[in-house]
């Protein structure tokens, strides 16, 4: 019965990781940008939820409705500010890595300056409650966060499948040049995608704010985990990010239970090495002809 | 494809490098080249009595240890302010130079190297945590500077044969466990813990941290290997086994651990009556307690190595009730120390600190204050800031003529560990941190609440 318990904990954790990774993999798919600042924006979202809760008394699930649109706009603005000037560069990929790395450092520095390095977490009542179902328990905070993540990811999926902008985003993901040829405004699509990626980061931050403790430098640990799981799933593949997140979260929960918590983070890096050696494009990634 | 692979590889290397150091840029430690003899032996103040006595300390003001680190700064600063208000030291004002090492050992080492060789400070104060103290104390030892230690009682720090380090808490960390176990036995003998309810099983969980692992090691009766030597010290059979308590679950968690629910679930499955958790920061204790609540574990005794700070009760609320925590300092333990040659007791400290900072102090402010008192007495004792003479003076202390601080009297063995001192046991009761063990040393001790109220 303990296997079932560990499986439940792993699945719930995976649901949250999936949302954390979705924005990262979307941006890579559309723009070939490895956004190293993604987890830093998740931390910003968590601070947003923290202050909404502490100062305004807003439950994180209410704050979610404010943080996502704010992050969407912020993302579009940041894209317009930072990316057009390096777009034409033959070393675009490398430059975005450096730029987003710098962005992550700036965000971390600003957060530490204004909010100090103190550990924070949002503490709504359900954060320490669980549903007891016979021999197993389901932690409420993790359950709600996972369900929200599923709803948001389904919404994203529907948006990409059913709207004109969604078509254009998918077209750009498949072949940037061909999309341009058939009339897709790639820059506009990239701007919107960056906004969506940021909104997803804000949503993920809101949800992790009451699951994990966070502080300005926390994002390094998260970006390492997220990179590992989108590489496993296939960079640029949303389905891959979800599958990678769930598989690795469950695996790390079992490693934690059987071998010990010290080894749990190793699960992610072991998966990263194996994927890069055996199947570099990941489970659902496509071969990229560049 | 190749370019993509490069992009990814570069990203991962960046993430890995930054992850290790907690981000941000590194403070340049080099650049200033000054040839120095051991500072302290040659007085670096050409203008004589006018220049201030400068004291260097590198503290973790941000990052993992930011809360205790910032409090250490306040404790030191308050002491310096009080000394200056009493006319300074040897007729000179005292100046505290503080650097932020961001909880990073390499930054801490380079900052102390800079204090010693570039800035040529007169005295050093110790940093926070065993983790940072281990490498930093070696820097001070090489330079022949007295290095007073507010935090860092792991035996491996003290068994290296160093001459210049002095501990300002009660016992080596490995011996901490004698206090919680002794407390349980005492209250069993007093009848507060009924014989048949005395815990016989315990879950021992601990952080990947010098301090936390060392307490667990003493409880479990492990061994301590002293780095760079063949020395191995056995702690067998361990304080738990000596008291007839079986450790039915033992586990360590890594730095940056987040999966507390899985750990709490394993503790639940072990069926242990008592949970003993030694943590690297009070935040970990908060996370673990919250996970244990979520999972529905109800231990009869919950011991954590950290959590006497007011933030701990703020974070947990009523769930903190009944948790027992060891401490080096307690507001009721009214030891009488000295400052500027006059009596300065623990209650004087609490009163003065509260007036100056607008909040009541806790042990992370009291311990550095005691360090500062000790160094001040050493400077007065030798009549200069000659570190070699101060070291000898500190080693020469006796039970009759100790260093007198708000943490009690100190005199040290040849390793720099205090003689005849024991940690205090405290318990959260009705929102107050109460003093429960050892009994009889101070007025105001209350009985242990057993079993711990359900959370």
XYZ file of C-alpha atoms in Angstrom:
745
model
C 0.000 0.000 0.000
C 2.958 2.283 0.554
C 3.739 1.963 -3.174
C 0.350 3.515 -3.918
C 1.058 6.314 -1.464
C 4.431 7.096 -2.996
C 2.890 6.926 -6.472
C 0.205 9.462 -5.479
C 2.789 11.843 -4.033
C 4.914 11.479 -7.167
C 2.002 12.085 -9.545
C 0.919 15.204 -7.678
C 4.450 16.561 -7.711
C 4.684 15.731 -11.423
C 1.563 17.721 -12.163
C 3.176 20.825 -10.714
C 6.519 20.228 -12.449
C 4.613 19.859 -15.745
C 3.208 23.359 -15.437
C 6.603 24.727 -14.394
C 8.177 23.165 -17.496
C 5.420 23.937 -20.018
C 6.346 27.594 -20.550
C 10.006 26.702 -20.940
C 9.396 24.055 -23.570
C 6.842 26.223 -25.425
C 9.372 29.014 -25.827
C 11.992 26.614 -27.015
C 9.553 25.131 -29.505
C 8.497 28.468 -30.953
C 11.668 30.514 -30.738
C 14.541 28.088 -30.088
C 15.179 30.077 -26.911
C 16.457 28.233 -23.839
C 15.065 30.660 -21.292
C 17.345 30.240 -18.290
C 15.363 32.951 -16.519
C 12.181 30.869 -16.635
C 12.558 29.561 -13.092
C 13.498 33.055 -11.901
C 10.138 34.239 -13.219
C 8.509 31.354 -11.363
C 10.126 32.712 -8.196
C 8.780 36.190 -9.055
C 5.311 34.651 -9.422
C 5.707 32.992 -6.028
C 6.593 36.343 -4.451
C 3.519 37.821 -6.143
C 1.342 35.158 -4.534
C 3.113 35.645 -1.204
C 2.453 39.376 -1.048
C -1.098 38.971 -2.374
C -1.691 36.593 0.538
C 0.152 38.534 3.247
C -0.918 42.059 2.314
C -4.286 41.619 0.613
C -5.364 38.334 2.152
C -5.892 36.830 -1.292
C -5.857 33.053 -1.589
C -3.256 31.920 -4.140
C -6.003 30.566 -6.378
C -7.549 34.042 -6.497
C -4.154 35.666 -6.995
C -3.666 33.340 -9.959
C -6.319 35.316 -11.837
C -4.308 38.509 -11.392
C -0.804 37.168 -11.771
C -1.327 35.347 -15.074
C -2.550 38.380 -17.089
C 0.071 40.597 -15.449
C 2.814 38.153 -16.407
C 1.403 37.854 -19.940
C 1.744 41.599 -20.461
C 5.112 41.704 -18.735
C 6.336 38.884 -20.988
C 5.270 40.626 -24.189
C 6.920 43.836 -23.026
C 10.150 42.061 -22.101
C 10.225 40.318 -25.462
C 9.854 43.581 -27.354
C 12.519 45.160 -25.190
C 15.145 42.447 -25.367
C 14.812 40.135 -28.331
C 14.362 42.114 -31.603
C 17.919 43.463 -31.484
C 19.504 40.013 -31.493
C 16.930 38.312 -33.732
C 18.978 38.514 -36.914
C 22.183 37.282 -35.318
C 23.612 34.041 -36.708
C 24.421 33.146 -33.097
C 20.892 33.814 -31.861
C 20.704 30.579 -29.845
C 23.914 31.197 -27.900
C 23.045 34.848 -27.367
C 19.668 34.059 -25.851
C 21.332 31.705 -23.374
C 23.657 34.469 -22.228
C 20.915 37.050 -22.189
C 18.437 34.973 -20.211
C 21.232 33.923 -17.850
C 21.920 37.596 -17.218
C 18.223 38.239 -16.821
C 18.037 35.496 -14.171
C 20.918 37.095 -12.247
C 19.275 40.519 -12.404
C 15.950 39.153 -11.184
C 17.592 37.244 -8.353
C 19.586 40.326 -7.346
C 16.553 42.589 -7.363
C 14.467 40.119 -5.359
C 17.222 39.692 -2.796
C 17.678 43.459 -2.564
C 14.024 44.278 -2.026
C 12.729 41.212 -0.198
C 15.957 39.855 1.452
C 17.065 36.252 1.247
C 14.601 35.043 3.886
C 12.781 31.792 3.117
C 9.113 32.344 2.369
C 6.063 30.236 1.793
C 2.383 31.008 1.560
C 0.472 29.335 4.343
C -3.215 28.915 3.526
C -5.036 26.461 5.842
C -5.114 23.661 3.262
C -1.293 23.722 3.008
C -1.058 21.246 5.905
C -4.273 19.290 5.395
C -4.860 16.022 3.614
C -7.759 13.867 2.463
C -7.525 10.469 4.119
C -8.739 7.729 1.774
C -8.457 4.503 3.733
C -4.787 3.634 3.999
C -3.521 6.511 1.869
C -3.606 10.269 2.222
C -3.833 12.885 -0.493
C -2.298 16.232 0.508
C -4.799 18.939 -0.357
C -2.351 21.639 -1.427
C -0.602 19.325 -3.860
C -3.907 18.002 -5.164
C -5.350 21.460 -5.829
C -2.128 22.630 -7.453
C -1.975 19.566 -9.673
C -5.611 19.890 -10.747
C -5.100 23.561 -11.558
C -2.032 22.656 -13.544
C -4.014 20.070 -15.514
C -6.763 22.611 -16.267
C -4.242 25.222 -17.417
C -2.357 22.745 -19.581
C -5.602 21.559 -21.175
C -6.510 25.181 -21.815
C -3.137 25.726 -23.465
C -3.617 22.598 -25.564
C -7.070 23.726 -26.668
C -5.730 27.187 -27.477
C -2.984 25.757 -29.649
C -5.429 23.392 -31.402
C -8.469 25.564 -31.861
C -7.522 29.192 -32.351
C -5.946 30.957 -35.280
C -3.099 32.239 -33.122
C -2.666 28.704 -31.865
C -2.337 27.415 -35.419
C 0.245 30.063 -36.149
C 2.222 29.168 -33.012
C 2.212 25.498 -33.953
C 3.192 26.312 -37.492
C 6.113 28.355 -36.195
C 7.111 25.482 -33.904
C 7.127 23.082 -36.850
C 9.003 25.235 -39.320
C 9.779 28.854 -38.689
C 10.775 29.704 -42.268
C 7.824 27.950 -43.890
C 5.454 29.663 -41.469
C 6.854 33.006 -42.542
C 6.447 32.042 -46.189
C 2.733 31.306 -45.748
C 2.158 34.646 -44.066
C 2.580 34.077 -40.349
C 3.938 37.167 -38.612
C 6.649 35.307 -36.751
C 7.682 38.233 -34.610
C 4.133 38.794 -33.398
C 3.730 35.084 -32.741
C 7.007 35.026 -30.827
C 5.857 37.987 -28.737
C 2.568 36.308 -27.897
C 4.344 33.035 -27.154
C 6.755 34.757 -24.802
C 3.771 36.297 -23.058
C 2.112 32.900 -22.741
C 5.341 31.355 -21.482
C 5.570 34.051 -18.837
C 1.926 33.655 -17.843
C 2.612 29.945 -17.339
C 5.666 30.797 -15.237
C 3.521 33.158 -13.130
C 0.877 30.470 -12.691
C 3.508 27.895 -11.724
C 5.013 30.344 -9.235
C 1.633 30.946 -7.638
C 1.085 27.219 -7.210
C 4.545 26.407 -5.831
C 4.293 29.308 -3.375
C 2.341 27.138 -0.940
C 4.022 23.815 -1.769
C 7.709 24.711 -1.512
C 9.636 27.281 0.483
C 11.292 29.786 -1.823
C 13.886 32.550 -1.739
C 15.572 34.578 -4.505
C 18.277 32.015 -5.324
C 15.866 29.064 -5.382
C 15.481 29.249 -9.169
C 18.866 27.633 -9.905
C 17.708 24.383 -8.409
C 14.401 24.540 -10.276
C 15.841 25.408 -13.691
C 18.206 22.442 -13.401
C 15.281 20.100 -12.723
C 13.162 21.662 -15.485
C 15.926 21.397 -18.085
C 16.399 17.731 -17.174
C 12.753 16.900 -17.603
C 12.183 18.769 -20.862
C 15.262 17.109 -22.325
C 13.784 13.744 -21.370
C 10.432 14.664 -22.875
C 11.959 16.227 -25.979
C 12.748 19.929 -26.088
C 9.929 21.932 -27.601
C 7.318 19.240 -27.064
C 4.493 20.091 -24.647
C 3.411 16.467 -24.434
C 7.028 15.584 -23.724
C 7.257 18.126 -20.913
C 4.185 16.673 -19.233
C 5.311 13.077 -19.614
C 8.873 13.924 -18.582
C 7.626 15.782 -15.509
C 5.355 13.006 -14.337
C 7.834 10.206 -15.042
C 10.705 11.931 -13.259
C 8.634 13.133 -10.310
C 7.316 9.620 -9.711
C 10.786 8.154 -10.172
C 12.332 10.615 -7.724
C 9.604 9.910 -5.151
C 10.366 6.199 -5.328
C 14.105 6.824 -5.135
C 13.481 9.031 -2.104
C 11.369 6.358 -0.438
C 13.539 3.328 -1.273
C 17.096 4.613 -1.366
C 16.820 7.877 0.553
C 16.044 11.544 -0.053
C 19.716 12.343 -0.628
C 19.540 10.465 -3.911
C 16.250 11.907 -5.165
C 17.761 14.918 -7.004
C 20.153 12.509 -8.729
C 17.171 10.988 -10.525
C 16.836 14.085 -12.688
C 20.472 14.315 -13.644
C 20.809 10.589 -14.264
C 17.817 10.841 -16.618
C 19.436 13.803 -18.353
C 22.672 11.931 -19.025
C 20.933 8.761 -20.179
C 18.652 10.725 -22.507
C 21.527 12.654 -24.063
C 23.490 9.441 -24.596
C 20.731 7.163 -25.843
C 18.144 9.407 -27.472
C 19.300 13.040 -27.576
C 16.048 14.313 -29.027
C 14.107 12.944 -26.048
C 10.879 10.965 -25.971
C 8.754 13.238 -28.157
C 11.283 15.647 -29.625
C 11.805 15.937 -33.314
C 15.134 15.833 -35.100
C 16.101 19.437 -35.757
C 17.818 20.143 -39.045
C 20.068 23.033 -38.256
C 21.703 19.953 -34.544
C 25.274 20.504 -33.416
C 24.655 24.158 -32.653
C 21.596 23.204 -30.678
C 23.607 20.710 -28.674
C 26.158 23.424 -27.897
C 23.441 25.825 -26.837
C 22.019 23.254 -24.474
C 25.396 22.261 -23.097
C 26.270 25.894 -22.391
C 22.904 26.422 -20.702
C 23.390 23.455 -18.435
C 26.906 24.472 -17.486
C 25.660 27.937 -16.596
C 22.834 26.519 -14.548
C 25.162 24.087 -12.777
C 27.809 26.688 -11.960
C 25.325 29.198 -10.712
C 23.401 26.569 -8.787
C 26.428 25.626 -6.757
C 27.164 29.105 -5.576
C 23.643 30.333 -5.107
C 23.979 32.682 -8.043
C 25.315 36.183 -8.533
C 28.870 37.185 -9.148
C 31.881 36.339 -7.095
C 33.538 38.957 -4.968
C 37.075 39.486 -6.148
C 39.391 38.649 -3.295
C 42.662 39.264 -5.085
C 43.821 42.469 -6.623
C 45.308 43.904 -3.474
C 48.824 42.697 -2.918
C 50.252 43.515 0.466
C 53.031 41.604 2.101
C 52.222 41.116 5.738
C 53.715 39.494 8.699
C 51.103 37.908 10.927
C 48.844 40.829 11.764
C 48.483 41.417 15.427
C 52.096 40.649 16.154
C 53.001 43.897 14.426
C 50.529 46.532 15.477
C 49.134 47.879 12.175
C 48.061 51.225 13.610
C 50.810 53.775 13.134
C 48.885 56.640 14.737
C 48.826 54.990 18.133
C 45.799 55.278 20.373
C 43.671 57.382 18.064
C 42.761 54.965 15.285
C 39.774 52.751 16.035
C 40.169 49.064 16.790
C 38.823 47.383 13.678
C 37.100 44.000 13.840
C 36.356 41.976 10.700
C 33.467 39.540 10.350
C 32.027 37.823 7.274
C 28.430 36.725 7.800
C 25.753 34.989 5.694
C 23.406 37.971 5.386
C 21.698 36.458 2.335
C 21.094 32.930 1.098
C 20.510 29.814 3.123
C 21.641 31.179 6.512
C 20.323 34.717 6.055
C 18.091 34.842 9.141
C 20.630 33.708 11.745
C 23.383 35.507 9.816
C 21.632 38.861 10.026
C 20.924 38.328 13.718
C 24.589 37.614 14.375
C 25.395 40.960 12.793
C 22.924 42.694 15.116
C 24.263 40.888 18.192
C 27.839 41.892 17.350
C 26.871 45.444 16.456
C 24.917 45.947 19.678
C 27.915 44.809 21.712
C 30.254 47.163 19.806
C 27.843 50.052 20.332
C 27.701 49.315 24.067
C 31.500 49.168 24.323
C 31.836 52.483 22.460
C 29.184 54.047 24.678
C 31.352 53.060 27.663
C 34.391 54.819 26.269
C 35.632 52.161 23.876
C 38.433 49.668 24.360
C 41.926 50.674 25.509
C 40.821 54.255 24.985
C 40.055 53.618 21.314
C 36.716 53.413 19.560
C 35.793 50.044 18.119
C 34.649 49.613 14.528
C 32.902 46.531 13.133
C 33.499 45.685 9.459
C 30.815 43.343 8.122
C 30.875 41.522 4.773
C 28.063 39.380 3.326
C 29.311 35.950 2.226
C 25.883 34.862 0.891
C 26.151 31.544 2.823
C 28.965 30.548 0.459
C 32.126 28.965 1.905
C 34.442 30.223 -0.831
C 33.215 33.781 -0.491
C 33.563 33.565 3.301
C 37.156 32.321 3.017
C 38.148 35.073 0.585
C 36.527 37.731 2.748
C 38.456 36.620 5.849
C 41.656 36.464 3.799
C 40.968 40.036 2.748
C 40.312 41.156 6.327
C 43.636 39.671 7.398
C 45.980 40.540 4.533
C 44.462 43.538 2.739
C 42.559 45.373 5.454
C 44.751 44.224 8.338
C 41.986 44.278 10.922
C 42.933 44.054 14.590
C 40.511 41.296 15.555
C 38.242 38.740 13.925
C 34.745 37.676 14.956
C 33.447 34.253 13.922
C 30.891 33.577 11.212
C 27.677 31.567 11.411
C 27.299 27.777 10.849
C 29.672 24.842 11.104
C 29.729 24.688 7.319
C 31.373 28.097 6.967
C 33.412 27.889 10.188
C 35.335 24.791 9.090
C 37.300 26.419 6.225
C 37.298 29.939 7.650
C 38.870 28.933 10.980
C 41.799 27.422 9.067
C 42.460 30.801 7.433
C 42.561 32.496 10.847
C 44.712 29.730 12.335
C 47.317 30.107 9.579
C 47.460 33.832 10.164
C 47.759 33.391 13.932
C 44.570 35.370 14.561
C 42.295 34.453 17.478
C 39.063 33.148 15.962
C 36.152 33.052 18.446
C 33.409 30.689 17.281
C 29.745 31.574 17.892
C 28.465 28.689 15.787
C 30.400 25.614 14.695
C 30.749 22.978 17.383
C 31.284 19.949 15.122
C 34.127 17.881 16.614
C 35.973 17.819 13.302
C 36.495 21.551 13.672
C 38.038 21.096 17.126
C 40.182 17.999 16.633
C 42.549 19.531 14.076
C 45.013 20.698 16.715
C 44.247 24.392 16.180
C 45.494 26.842 18.812
C 43.487 29.960 17.988
C 39.853 28.834 18.083
C 37.540 29.175 21.099
C 33.958 27.964 21.290
C 31.250 30.180 22.792
C 28.533 27.572 23.195
C 28.310 24.726 25.699
C 29.401 21.469 24.097
C 30.691 19.977 20.886
C 27.724 19.337 18.625
C 28.187 15.553 18.757
C 27.500 15.739 22.510
C 24.323 17.794 22.107
C 22.107 14.695 22.207
C 22.907 14.088 25.873
C 20.561 16.975 26.694
C 17.253 15.824 25.062
C 17.787 12.200 26.098
C 18.825 13.223 29.604
C 15.732 15.413 29.789
C 13.453 12.460 28.962
C 15.125 10.265 31.585
C 14.890 13.014 34.194
C 11.152 13.530 33.629
C 10.570 9.761 33.657
C 12.288 9.588 37.037
C 10.132 12.518 38.229
C 6.958 10.740 37.075
C 6.031 13.399 34.507
C 6.546 10.789 31.789
C 4.797 7.588 32.955
C 7.146 4.586 32.845
C 5.004 2.771 30.267
C 4.815 5.809 27.986
C 8.554 6.471 27.882
C 9.379 6.383 24.162
C 11.237 3.251 23.156
C 11.388 3.951 19.429
C 12.614 7.017 17.592
C 12.865 8.281 14.029
C 16.081 10.248 13.581
C 16.160 12.461 10.471
C 18.824 14.994 9.692
C 20.041 17.483 7.129
C 23.136 17.196 4.988
C 24.919 19.709 7.217
C 27.851 19.516 9.655
C 25.803 20.581 12.647
C 22.735 18.463 11.933
C 24.634 15.315 10.975
C 26.904 15.673 14.011
C 24.012 15.729 16.509
C 22.479 12.705 14.806
C 25.863 10.988 14.874
C 26.083 11.427 18.648
C 22.522 10.175 19.150
C 23.196 7.101 16.996
C 26.734 6.363 18.205
C 28.682 6.746 14.985
C 32.268 7.684 14.358
C 33.942 10.990 13.623
C 36.824 11.043 11.179
C 39.020 14.093 11.519
C 39.995 15.448 8.086
C 43.684 15.451 7.112
C 44.597 13.048 9.916
C 44.260 9.377 10.886
C 42.147 10.259 13.920
C 38.830 8.420 14.273
C 36.723 9.092 17.352
C 34.027 6.583 18.310
C 30.788 7.878 19.807
C 29.333 4.378 20.431
C 26.884 3.260 21.667
C 25.129 6.620 21.264
C 22.799 8.491 23.601
C 19.622 6.780 22.321
C 20.939 3.250 22.832
C 22.247 4.207 26.292
C 18.687 5.190 27.251
C 17.168 2.025 25.785
C 15.591 3.818 22.828
C 15.756 2.103 19.466
C 16.264 4.178 16.320
C 13.728 2.494 14.009
C 14.090 4.982 11.168
C 17.204 6.921 10.234
C 17.377 9.121 7.165
C 19.279 12.099 5.818
C 17.939 14.704 3.411
C 19.987 16.731 0.912
C 20.610 20.474 0.712
C 17.701 22.257 -0.972
C 15.356 19.350 -0.179
C 11.698 19.932 -1.056
C 9.974 16.537 -0.999
C 9.055 16.624 2.694
C 5.822 14.685 2.264
C 7.605 11.548 1.067
C 9.958 11.757 4.050
C 7.056 12.346 6.461
C 5.289 9.363 4.928
C 8.325 7.161 5.609
C 8.413 8.391 9.214
C 4.731 7.520 9.545
C 5.383 4.025 8.204
C 8.163 3.471 10.738
C 5.661 3.859 13.603
C 8.258 5.661 15.738
C 6.931 7.142 19.007
C 9.414 9.998 18.998
C 10.700 12.125 16.108
C 14.138 13.709 16.399
C 15.022 16.094 13.573
C 18.309 17.954 13.280
C 18.165 20.648 10.662
C 20.446 23.015 8.789
C 17.997 25.903 9.221
C 14.785 26.520 11.187
C 12.944 26.640 7.850
C 13.634 22.943 7.375
C 12.126 22.226 10.784
C 9.033 24.212 9.766
C 8.740 22.296 6.482
C 9.149 18.941 8.221
C 6.604 19.721 10.938
C 4.101 20.882 8.312
C 4.626 17.665 6.353
C 4.183 15.550 9.505
C 0.904 17.390 10.182
C -0.267 16.804 6.626
C 0.559 13.114 6.853
C -1.075 12.815 10.263
C 1.836 11.626 12.402
C 1.386 12.335 16.139
C 4.666 11.671 17.970
C 4.640 11.819 21.773
C 7.930 13.727 21.676
C 9.005 16.017 18.854
C 12.567 17.262 19.109
C 14.160 19.662 16.642
C 17.671 21.066 16.859
C 16.527 24.529 15.767
C 13.351 26.498 16.327
C 13.798 28.682 19.394
C 13.444 31.780 17.207
C 10.218 33.734 17.201
C 9.914 33.169 13.420
C 9.512 29.469 14.164
C 6.413 30.020 16.278
C 5.090 32.603 13.811
C 5.429 30.086 10.974
C 3.889 27.120 12.793
C 1.443 28.734 15.200
C -0.132 26.226 17.574
C 1.582 23.334 15.825
C 4.773 24.484 17.564
C 3.227 23.704 20.974
C 5.151 21.028 22.834
C 8.091 20.849 20.428
C 11.356 20.568 22.385
C 14.445 22.316 21.100
C 17.922 22.562 22.517
C 19.437 25.944 22.939
C 22.627 27.581 24.088
C 20.793 30.541 25.495
C 17.482 31.308 27.146
C 16.060 34.618 28.396
C 15.467 33.140 31.862
C 18.976 31.844 32.274
C 20.261 34.983 33.916
C 23.999 34.518 33.775
C 26.075 37.489 34.794
C 28.799 38.575 32.395
C 31.158 41.510 32.131
C 31.276 44.406 29.707
C 33.820 47.204 29.890
C 34.898 45.740 33.201
C 31.464 46.118 34.766
C 28.744 43.529 35.419
C 26.500 43.038 32.420
C 23.941 40.275 32.824
C 21.724 38.428 30.404
C 18.746 40.510 31.502
C 20.762 43.703 30.938
C 21.433 42.404 27.447
C 17.765 41.662 26.772
C 16.664 45.049 28.077
C 19.313 47.013 26.199
C 18.959 45.110 22.952
C 15.185 45.494 22.973
C 15.520 49.214 23.532
C 18.056 49.539 20.719
C 16.421 47.316 18.092
C 12.737 47.433 18.997
C 12.508 43.670 19.310
C 13.476 41.052 21.867
C 16.733 39.209 21.114
C 17.096 35.450 20.730
C 20.084 33.109 20.860
C 21.353 34.121 17.421
C 21.879 37.588 18.851
C 22.953 36.525 22.341
C 25.719 34.125 21.256
C 27.588 36.671 19.104
C 27.183 39.154 21.960
C 28.929 36.660 24.248
C 31.699 36.217 21.644
C 32.186 39.967 21.607
C 32.303 40.045 25.442
C 34.938 37.319 25.431
C 37.149 39.130 22.920
C 36.742 42.403 24.771
C 37.861 40.765 28.038
C 40.829 39.227 26.266
C 41.918 42.605 24.858
C 41.576 44.191 28.300
C 43.346 41.223 29.856
C 46.473 41.608 27.728
C 46.220 45.370 27.306
C 46.561 45.250 23.516
C 45.218 43.593 20.389
C 48.231 41.296 20.199
C 46.477 38.131 19.024
C 49.199 35.792 20.247
C 48.946 37.192 23.773
C 45.156 37.076 23.625
C 45.254 33.414 22.629
C 47.427 32.627 25.641
C 45.204 34.678 27.944
C 42.083 32.831 26.763
C 43.789 29.449 27.215
C 44.820 30.480 30.746
C 41.225 30.890 31.992
C 40.181 28.736 34.979
C 36.908 27.923 36.815
C 37.872 30.624 39.353
C 38.854 33.188 36.739
C 36.780 32.500 33.629
C 35.587 34.664 30.764
C 32.225 35.910 32.010
C 29.484 36.309 29.420
C 25.713 36.428 29.190
C 26.011 32.759 28.132
C 27.705 31.868 31.382
C 31.334 31.317 32.377
C 33.807 29.952 29.856
C 37.178 28.322 30.193
C 38.473 26.016 27.549
C 40.380 22.776 27.083
C 43.406 22.628 24.777
C 41.106 22.125 21.772
C 39.149 25.304 22.474
C 35.998 23.526 23.713
C 34.459 24.709 27.008
C 34.737 22.612 30.161
C 31.688 21.715 32.277
C 28.928 23.170 30.137
C 25.647 21.585 28.995
C 23.024 22.632 26.458
C 19.651 23.861 27.717
C 16.392 22.213 26.711
C 13.442 24.442 25.868
C 9.846 23.737 24.920
C 7.150 25.858 23.268
C 4.311 26.172 25.793
C 1.343 28.502 25.207
C 3.315 30.553 22.723
C 6.302 30.966 25.040
C 9.636 29.268 24.855
C 9.977 27.724 28.318
C 13.084 26.399 30.008
C 12.572 22.717 30.938
C 16.043 21.187 31.457
C 18.445 21.056 33.204
C 16.376 21.801 36.289
C 17.545 23.829 39.284
C 20.262 25.957 37.685
C 17.974 28.974 37.347
C 14.673 30.161 38.745
C 11.767 29.985 36.345
C 12.160 26.430 35.088
C 8.854 24.738 34.284
C 7.921 21.063 33.889
C 7.981 19.360 30.515
C 4.599 18.996 28.812
C 4.207 15.316 27.920
C 2.946 13.966 25.616
C 3.231 16.715 23.037
C -0.252 18.172 22.354
C -1.739 16.829 19.114
C -1.343 19.103 16.085
